[in-house]
CSV table of C-alpha atoms in Angstrom, one decimal:
chain,number,residue,atom,x,y,z
A,276,MET,CA,-77.4,104.2,-33.5
A,277,ASN,CA,-78.8,103.0,-36.5
A,278,ILE,CA,-82.5,103.4,-36.5
A,279,LEU,CA,-85.1,102.2,-39.2
A,280,ILE,CA,-88.8,103.3,-39.4
A,281,LEU,CA,-91.2,101.9,-41.3
A,282,ASN,CA,-94.1,104.2,-41.7
A,283,LEU,CA,-95.8,103.0,-44.9
A,284,ILE,CA,-98.0,105.7,-44.7
A,285,LEU,CA,-97.0,109.4,-45.1
A,286,SER,CA,-100.1,111.5,-45.0
A,287,THR,CA,-103.7,110.8,-44.6
A,288,ALA,CA,-105.6,109.9,-47.9
A,289,GLU,CA,-109.0,111.3,-48.3
A,290,HIS,CA,-111.7,108.8,-49.7
A,291,GLY,CA,-108.5,106.7,-50.7
A,292,VAL,CA,-107.0,109.5,-53.0
A,293,ILE,CA,-103.2,110.0,-52.1
A,294,LYS,CA,-102.3,113.1,-52.9
A,295,ARG,CA,-98.9,113.8,-53.6
A,296,ARG,CA,-96.8,116.7,-52.6
A,297,GLU,CA,-94.0,118.4,-53.7
A,298,SER,CA,-92.1,117.5,-50.9
A,299,ILE,CA,-92.9,115.3,-47.6
A,300,SER,CA,-90.1,117.1,-45.5
A,301,ASP,CA,-93.3,118.5,-43.3
A,302,THR,CA,-94.8,115.3,-42.3
A,303,MET,CA,-94.8,113.8,-39.0
A,304,ILE,CA,-92.4,110.8,-39.5
A,305,CYS,CA,-89.8,113.2,-41.1
A,306,THR,CA,-90.0,115.3,-38.4
A,307,PHE,CA,-90.1,112.6,-35.7
A,308,ALA,CA,-86.9,110.9,-37.7
A,309,ARG,CA,-85.6,114.4,-37.4
A,310,GLY,CA,-85.3,113.9,-33.4
A,311,PHE,CA,-83.0,111.3,-33.9
A,312,LEU,CA,-80.8,113.2,-35.9
A,313,GLU,CA,-80.7,116.1,-33.8
A,314,LEU,CA,-79.7,113.0,-30.5
A,315,GLY,CA,-76.4,112.0,-33.0
A,316,HIS,CA,-78.1,108.5,-34.5
A,317,SER,CA,-78.8,108.0,-37.8
A,318,VAL,CA,-82.4,107.2,-39.3
A,319,THR,CA,-83.8,105.5,-42.4
A,320,ILE,CA,-87.5,105.6,-43.7
A,321,VAL,CA,-89.2,103.0,-45.7
A,322,ALA,CA,-92.4,104.3,-46.7
A,323,ALA,CA,-95.1,103.1,-50.2
A,324,GLU,CA,-93.7,104.1,-53.5
A,325,GLU,CA,-97.4,105.6,-53.6
A,326,PHE,CA,-96.2,108.5,-51.2
A,327,ARG,CA,-92.9,109.5,-53.4
A,328,PRO,CA,-93.4,113.5,-53.3
A,329,SER,CA,-93.2,114.9,-57.0
A,330,GLY,CA,-89.9,117.1,-55.7
A,331,SER,CA,-87.0,116.1,-54.2
A,332,VAL,CA,-86.6,113.7,-50.7
A,333,PRO,CA,-85.5,115.3,-47.4
A,334,GLU,CA,-81.8,115.4,-47.7
A,335,ASP,CA,-80.9,114.8,-44.2
A,336,VAL,CA,-83.0,111.9,-43.8
A,337,GLU,CA,-82.1,108.6,-46.0
A,338,VAL,CA,-86.2,107.3,-47.3
A,339,VAL,CA,-86.8,104.4,-49.4
A,340,PHE,CA,-89.2,103.5,-51.2
A,341,LEU,CA,-91.1,100.3,-51.9
A,342,PRO,CA,-94.1,99.3,-54.2
A,343,SER,CA,-97.0,97.9,-53.3
A,344,ARG,CA,-98.5,94.9,-54.0
A,345,MET,CA,-102.1,93.8,-55.1
A,346,PRO,CA,-102.8,97.6,-54.5
A,347,LYS,CA,-106.3,97.0,-55.5
A,348,VAL,CA,-107.1,94.7,-52.9
A,349,PHE,CA,-104.6,95.9,-50.2
A,350,LYS,CA,-105.0,99.8,-50.8
A,351,PRO,CA,-102.0,101.4,-50.4
A,352,SER,CA,-103.6,104.1,-48.4
A,353,LEU,CA,-105.0,102.1,-45.7
A,354,LEU,CA,-103.3,98.3,-45.5
A,355,PRO,CA,-100.0,98.7,-48.2
A,356,TRP,CA,-98.2,95.2,-48.7
A,357,PRO,CA,-94.9,96.5,-49.3
A,358,LYS,CA,-93.0,94.6,-52.3
A,359,GLY,CA,-89.0,93.8,-51.6
A,360,LEU,CA,-89.3,95.1,-47.6
A,361,GLY,CA,-88.7,90.9,-46.8
A,362,LYS,CA,-85.3,91.1,-48.6
A,363,PHE,CA,-84.5,94.9,-47.6
A,364,LEU,CA,-84.6,93.7,-44.1
A,365,ALA,CA,-82.8,90.3,-44.3
A,366,ASP,CA,-79.9,92.1,-46.8
A,367,ASN,CA,-79.8,95.1,-43.6
A,368,LYS,CA,-81.3,93.7,-40.4
A,369,ASP,CA,-77.7,93.6,-38.8
A,370,ARG,CA,-77.0,97.3,-40.1
A,371,PHE,CA,-80.4,98.9,-37.8
A,372,ASP,CA,-80.1,98.8,-34.1
A,373,MET,CA,-83.5,99.9,-33.8
A,374,VAL,CA,-86.6,99.2,-35.9
A,375,ILE,CA,-89.7,101.0,-35.2
A,376,SER,CA,-92.3,99.8,-37.3
A,377,SER,CA,-95.9,102.4,-37.2
A,378,GLU,CA,-99.2,99.8,-36.1
A,379,ALA,CA,-99.7,96.5,-35.0
A,380,PHE,CA,-102.1,95.8,-37.6
A,381,SER,CA,-99.5,96.8,-40.5
A,382,ILE,CA,-98.1,94.2,-43.2
A,383,ALA,CA,-94.5,95.7,-42.6
A,384,THR,CA,-94.9,95.2,-38.6
A,385,LEU,CA,-95.6,91.5,-39.1
A,386,VAL,CA,-92.6,91.4,-41.9
A,387,ALA,CA,-90.5,92.9,-39.5
A,388,SER,CA,-91.4,91.0,-36.3
A,389,ARG,CA,-90.0,87.7,-38.7
A,390,TYR,CA,-86.5,89.5,-39.4
A,391,CYS,CA,-85.8,91.5,-36.6
A,392,PRO,CA,-88.0,90.9,-33.4
A,393,ASP,CA,-85.6,91.5,-30.9
A,394,LYS,CA,-85.0,94.9,-32.4
A,395,LEU,CA,-88.5,96.0,-33.1
A,396,VAL,CA,-90.9,98.6,-31.4
A,397,ILE,CA,-93.9,99.1,-32.5
A,398,TRP,CA,-95.4,102.3,-32.0
A,399,GLN,CA,-99.3,101.9,-31.5
A,400,GLU,CA,-101.3,104.8,-32.6
A,401,MET,CA,-105.4,102.8,-33.3
A,402,ALA,CA,-107.4,102.7,-30.2
A,403,TYR,CA,-110.1,100.9,-31.4
A,404,HIS,CA,-110.7,98.3,-34.4
A,405,GLN,CA,-110.9,99.5,-37.7
A,406,ARG,CA,-114.0,99.5,-39.1
A,407,LYS,CA,-113.5,98.2,-42.4
A,408,MET,CA,-115.7,94.7,-42.9
A,409,LYS,CA,-117.7,95.4,-39.8
A,410,LYS,CA,-114.0,95.1,-37.9
A,411,MET,CA,-113.7,91.3,-38.9
A,412,PRO,CA,-110.2,91.9,-40.3
A,413,SER,CA,-108.7,93.9,-37.5
A,414,LYS,CA,-109.5,91.4,-35.0
A,415,PHE,CA,-108.7,88.9,-36.4
A,416,TRP,CA,-105.6,90.3,-36.9
A,417,HIS,CA,-105.0,91.2,-33.1
A,418,ASN,CA,-106.6,88.3,-31.8
A,419,VAL,CA,-104.6,85.7,-34.0
A,420,VAL,CA,-101.7,87.0,-36.2
A,421,MET,CA,-100.6,89.9,-33.4
A,422,ARG,CA,-100.9,86.9,-30.3
A,423,LEU,CA,-99.2,84.1,-32.3
A,424,LEU,CA,-96.7,86.1,-34.3
A,425,MET,CA,-96.3,89.3,-32.7
A,426,ASN,CA,-96.4,88.8,-29.1
A,427,LYS,CA,-93.0,89.0,-28.1
A,428,CYS,CA,-92.5,92.6,-29.7
A,429,LEU,CA,-92.3,95.9,-27.7
A,430,VAL,CA,-95.0,98.1,-27.9
A,431,VAL,CA,-95.1,102.0,-27.0
A,432,PRO,CA,-98.4,103.4,-27.6
A,433,ARG,CA,-98.8,107.0,-28.8
A,434,SER,CA,-101.8,107.8,-26.6
A,435,GLN,CA,-103.1,106.2,-23.1
A,436,PRO,CA,-106.5,105.2,-25.2
A,437,ALA,CA,-104.0,103.3,-27.7
A,438,ALA,CA,-102.3,101.6,-24.3
A,439,ASP,CA,-105.5,100.5,-23.1
A,440,PHE,CA,-106.7,99.2,-26.4
A,441,ILE,CA,-103.3,97.1,-27.5
A,442,ARG,CA,-102.8,95.7,-23.6
A,443,HIS,CA,-105.3,93.3,-24.7
A,444,TYR,CA,-103.5,91.7,-27.4
A,445,SER,CA,-99.5,92.3,-26.4
A,446,SER,CA,-98.1,91.8,-22.9
A,447,HIS,CA,-95.2,93.8,-23.7
A,448,VAL,CA,-96.8,97.3,-23.5
A,449,SER,CA,-94.6,100.3,-22.5
A,450,ASP,CA,-96.4,102.3,-19.5
A,451,GLN,CA,-94.9,104.9,-21.4
A,452,ILE,CA,-96.4,107.3,-23.9
A,453,VAL,CA,-94.2,108.4,-27.3
A,454,ASP,CA,-96.5,111.4,-29.1
A,455,HIS,CA,-95.7,111.9,-32.5
A,456,GLY,CA,-93.4,114.6,-31.8
A,457,ALA,CA,-93.1,118.3,-33.1
A,458,ASP,CA,-90.3,120.6,-34.6
A,459,GLY,CA,-89.1,122.0,-31.9
A,460,GLN,CA,-86.8,124.3,-33.9
A,461,ALA,CA,-89.5,125.8,-36.0
A,462,LEU,CA,-92.1,125.9,-33.7
A,463,TYR,CA,-91.1,127.9,-30.5
A,464,PRO,CA,-93.6,130.2,-28.0
A,465,ALA,CA,-94.2,133.9,-28.5
A,466,ASP,CA,-93.3,136.8,-26.0
A,467,SER,CA,-97.0,137.4,-26.5
A,468,SER,CA,-99.9,136.6,-28.2
A,469,THR,CA,-102.5,138.5,-30.7
A,470,ASP,CA,-106.1,138.4,-30.9
A,471,SER,CA,-106.4,135.1,-32.9
A,472,PHE,CA,-106.9,132.1,-33.1
A,473,VAL,CA,-105.9,129.3,-35.7
A,474,ILE,CA,-107.2,126.3,-37.5
A,475,VAL,CA,-104.8,124.1,-39.0
A,476,SER,CA,-106.2,121.3,-41.0
A,477,GLN,CA,-107.5,119.7,-44.1
A,478,LEU,CA,-110.6,121.5,-45.5
A,479,VAL,CA,-112.5,118.3,-45.5
A,480,ALA,CA,-116.2,117.5,-44.1
A,481,ARG,CA,-114.6,115.4,-41.3
A,482,LYS,CA,-112.9,118.2,-39.9
A,483,ASN,CA,-116.0,120.2,-39.2
A,484,VAL,CA,-114.1,123.6,-40.0
A,485,ASP,CA,-117.7,125.3,-40.7
A,486,LYS,CA,-118.3,124.5,-38.0
A,487,MET,CA,-115.7,126.2,-36.4
A,488,ILE,CA,-116.0,129.1,-38.4
A,489,ALA,CA,-119.8,129.5,-37.1
A,490,THR,CA,-118.7,129.4,-33.9
A,491,PHE,CA,-116.2,132.0,-34.3
A,492,ALA,CA,-118.9,133.8,-35.7
A,493,LYS,CA,-120.6,133.9,-32.4
A,494,LEU,CA,-117.8,135.2,-31.0
A,495,VAL,CA,-117.6,138.1,-33.2
A,496,ALA,CA,-121.0,139.1,-32.7
A,497,ILE,CA,-120.2,139.9,-28.8
A,498,PRO,CA,-119.1,143.3,-29.0
A,499,ASP,CA,-115.7,143.0,-26.7
A,500,PHE,CA,-114.5,140.4,-29.4
A,501,LYS,CA,-115.7,141.8,-32.8
A,502,HIS,CA,-111.9,142.3,-33.3
A,503,TYR,CA,-110.8,138.8,-33.2
A,504,HIS,CA,-109.3,137.2,-36.1
A,505,LEU,CA,-109.3,133.6,-37.2
A,506,HIS,CA,-106.5,132.1,-39.7
A,507,VAL,CA,-107.5,129.3,-41.5
A,508,ILE,CA,-104.8,127.0,-42.8
A,509,GLY,CA,-104.9,123.6,-45.0
A,510,ASP,CA,-106.6,123.0,-48.2
A,511,GLY,CA,-108.9,120.6,-49.3
A,512,ASP,CA,-112.0,120.0,-51.0
A,513,MET,CA,-114.0,122.8,-48.6
A,514,ALA,CA,-112.2,125.2,-49.4
A,515,ALA,CA,-114.6,127.4,-52.3
A,516,SER,CA,-117.2,126.3,-49.4
A,517,LEU,CA,-115.8,127.8,-46.7
A,518,GLN,CA,-114.7,130.8,-48.1
A,519,ALA,CA,-118.4,131.4,-49.5
A,520,GLN,CA,-119.7,131.1,-46.0
A,521,VAL,CA,-117.0,133.7,-44.7
A,522,LYS,CA,-118.5,136.2,-47.3
A,523,ALA,CA,-122.5,134.9,-46.4
A,524,ALA,CA,-121.7,136.0,-43.3
A,525,ASN,CA,-119.5,139.3,-43.5
A,526,LEU,CA,-116.6,138.1,-41.6
A,527,GLU,CA,-113.8,138.8,-44.6
A,528,GLN,CA,-112.6,141.2,-42.0
A,529,ASN,CA,-112.2,138.6,-39.6
A,530,VAL,CA,-111.3,135.3,-41.1
A,531,THR,CA,-108.3,134.8,-43.9
A,532,LEU,CA,-107.9,131.4,-45.5
A,533,HIS,CA,-104.5,130.8,-46.0
A,534,GLY,CA,-104.6,127.8,-48.4
A,535,PHE,CA,-101.7,124.7,-47.1
A,536,LEU,CA,-98.8,126.5,-45.5
A,537,THR,CA,-95.4,124.9,-44.6
A,538,HIS,CA,-94.4,124.3,-41.0
A,539,HIS,CA,-92.1,127.4,-40.9
A,540,GLN,CA,-94.7,129.4,-43.3
A,541,LEU,CA,-97.5,128.6,-40.2
A,542,ALA,CA,-95.5,129.1,-37.6
A,543,SER,CA,-95.9,132.8,-36.9
A,544,TYR,CA,-99.6,132.3,-37.1
A,545,LEU,CA,-99.9,129.4,-34.4
A,546,ARG,CA,-97.5,130.5,-32.0
A,547,GLN,CA,-99.3,134.0,-31.7
A,548,ALA,CA,-102.8,132.6,-31.9
A,549,LYS,CA,-105.1,132.4,-28.2
A,550,ALA,CA,-105.5,128.4,-29.3
A,551,LEU,CA,-105.6,126.0,-31.7
A,552,LEU,CA,-109.0,125.0,-32.6
A,553,VAL,CA,-109.8,121.4,-33.6
A,554,ASN,CA,-113.2,119.5,-33.6
A,555,THR,CA,-113.0,116.4,-35.7
A,556,SER,CA,-115.1,113.5,-36.2
A,557,MET,CA,-112.8,110.7,-37.0
A,558,ASP,CA,-109.2,111.5,-36.0
A,559,LEU,CA,-106.9,110.1,-33.4
A,560,ASN,CA,-103.8,111.2,-32.7
A,561,MET,CA,-103.6,114.5,-34.5
A,562,VAL,CA,-100.3,116.2,-35.2
A,563,SER,CA,-101.5,119.7,-35.2
A,564,ILE,CA,-102.1,119.4,-31.8
A,565,PRO,CA,-98.5,119.0,-30.0
A,566,GLU,CA,-97.3,121.6,-32.5
A,567,SER,CA,-99.6,124.0,-31.1
A,568,ILE,CA,-98.4,123.2,-27.1
A,569,VAL,CA,-95.2,123.1,-28.4
A,570,SER,CA,-95.5,126.6,-30.0
A,571,GLY,CA,-96.9,127.5,-26.4
A,572,THR,CA,-100.0,128.2,-27.9
A,573,PRO,CA,-103.2,126.0,-26.1
A,574,VAL,CA,-105.9,123.5,-27.4
A,575,VAL,CA,-109.5,124.3,-27.5
A,576,MET,CA,-110.6,120.9,-28.7
A,577,ASN,CA,-113.5,118.2,-28.5
A,578,THR,CA,-113.0,114.8,-27.2
A,579,MET,CA,-112.4,112.6,-30.2
A,580,PRO,CA,-108.9,113.1,-30.5
A,581,THR,CA,-106.4,110.2,-28.2
A,582,SER,CA,-105.2,113.3,-26.5
A,583,ALA,CA,-107.9,115.0,-25.6
A,584,SER,CA,-107.2,113.7,-21.6
A,585,PHE,CA,-104.0,114.9,-21.8
A,586,VAL,CA,-104.8,118.3,-22.5
A,587,ASN,CA,-107.4,118.6,-20.0
A,588,ASP,CA,-105.3,117.3,-17.1
A,589,ASN,CA,-102.1,118.8,-17.7
A,590,HIS,CA,-104.2,122.3,-18.4
A,591,LEU,CA,-102.8,122.8,-22.0
A,592,GLY,CA,-106.2,123.7,-23.0
A,593,ILE,CA,-109.9,122.8,-23.1
A,594,ALA,CA,-110.6,119.5,-24.3
A,595,LYS,CA,-114.8,119.1,-24.0
A,596,ASP,CA,-117.5,118.3,-27.0
A,597,ASN,CA,-119.7,121.0,-28.3
A,598,TRP,CA,-117.5,123.7,-27.3
A,599,ASP,CA,-118.9,127.3,-28.0
A,600,GLU,CA,-118.4,131.0,-27.9
A,601,HIS,CA,-118.4,130.5,-24.3
A,602,THR,CA,-115.5,128.2,-24.2
A,603,LEU,CA,-113.6,130.2,-25.9
A,604,ILE,CA,-114.4,133.0,-23.9
A,605,GLN,CA,-113.0,131.4,-20.8
A,606,LEU,CA,-109.9,130.0,-22.8
A,607,ILE,CA,-109.1,133.9,-23.2
A,608,SER,CA,-109.4,134.9,-19.8
A,609,ASP,CA,-107.1,132.0,-18.7
A,610,TYR,CA,-104.5,132.2,-21.7
A,611,GLU,CA,-101.8,133.4,-19.6
A,612,SER,CA,-101.5,130.1,-17.2
A,613,TYR,CA,-102.5,127.7,-20.7
A,614,HIS,CA,-99.8,129.3,-22.0
A,615,GLU,CA,-97.3,129.0,-19.4
A,616,ALA,CA,-98.2,124.9,-19.0
A,617,CYS,CA,-97.7,124.8,-22.6
A,618,VAL,CA,-94.3,126.1,-22.3
A,619,LYS,CA,-93.8,124.0,-19.2
A,620,ALA,CA,-94.8,120.4,-21.3
A,621,ARG,CA,-93.4,121.8,-24.8
A,622,PHE,CA,-89.8,119.6,-24.6
A,623,GLY,CA,-91.7,116.2,-24.1
A,624,LEU,CA,-93.4,117.5,-27.4
A,625,THR,CA,-90.9,118.0,-28.9
A,626,ASN,CA,-89.4,115.7,-32.0
A,627,VAL,CA,-85.9,115.8,-30.1
A,628,GLY,CA,-88.1,114.8,-27.2
A,629,CYS,CA,-89.7,112.1,-28.0
A,630,ALA,CA,-86.8,110.6,-30.1
A,631,LYS,CA,-84.8,111.0,-26.3
A,632,LYS,CA,-87.7,108.7,-24.8
A,633,MET,CA,-88.2,106.2,-27.7
A,634,ILE,CA,-84.8,105.3,-26.9
A,635,SER,CA,-84.9,105.0,-23.6
A,636,ILE,CA,-87.6,102.6,-23.6
A,637,PHE,CA,-86.2,100.5,-26.0
A,638,GLU,CA,-83.2,100.2,-23.8
A,639,GLN,CA,-84.8,99.9,-20.6
A,640,ARG,CA,-86.3,96.6,-22.8
A,641,LYS,CA,-82.9,95.7,-24.1
A,642,ARG,CA,-81.3,95.4,-20.0
A,643,ARG,CA,-84.3,93.0,-18.8
């Protein structure tokens, strides 16, 4: 099967600033695409030109970069308008057997619904209306554009909250969930864990890394846990202040800020930790959560991410707001059962497992 993935935004742009990486190989969509490749399919990704890496593009996945129209109005970091997408689809629609497009509220999805509606799968992450301009653009799009022009297209949600949201605007929403998927080859469980926790995150305000470090400080202040270590992996504009926080709290022996690491570099820290820590104030589907579970590592998280109920229902960690050092102790005491549940659930959250499920949903729809 020849598969086209329309995913114009390759990474989150803080404050509208797109940070070009040397490589996009570790981005969520390239990882997802490799799941199809491992199943024997071919994949092409269409992305916005503004996200082109400064180095080389992945050799195993074809990536087409399209420039954005009117970038001051249709900001590439939020709602890019890809120049030439209509012509690309008109010229190549017969080449592809399935077209996956991220989000219903997307110009790329609208264009694809015109040229290849029977092949289109809308892969829905948003679980609420975007707040820009008092939600009016999002409400207009979902109530008018989607109902009139995209209502016959198959929608596959990435979480249960996303499914509940998009069912208000589409009558063709799959009952099955397809998450982002993690690289099951680079990320796999370890035979044993170390007395450590890990944070994999951008070091920006909405991630609340400072609050998690403060909670960890309360844990290591308890004599039985004074030897525990916290690995913080990621970069961002709060790096310096977080390092200062660690120093001021005399935590240099307990906390290491590693900076940005590739998946292959961070894998050992992730699989050997007792848990991944998450306390975000804005994110929906966080790629780090399935990556942790695929690594056999439970998650301690708040309930903002849309995977919170999935984590609790499947004993993959603890999802609760205002978790504290006592929550970490609870996780430590029951680590083995959480770890076993993660190992049991891991295939369905690998990129191969997610790709396989996406194809199955699409083929079931075609047979109807």
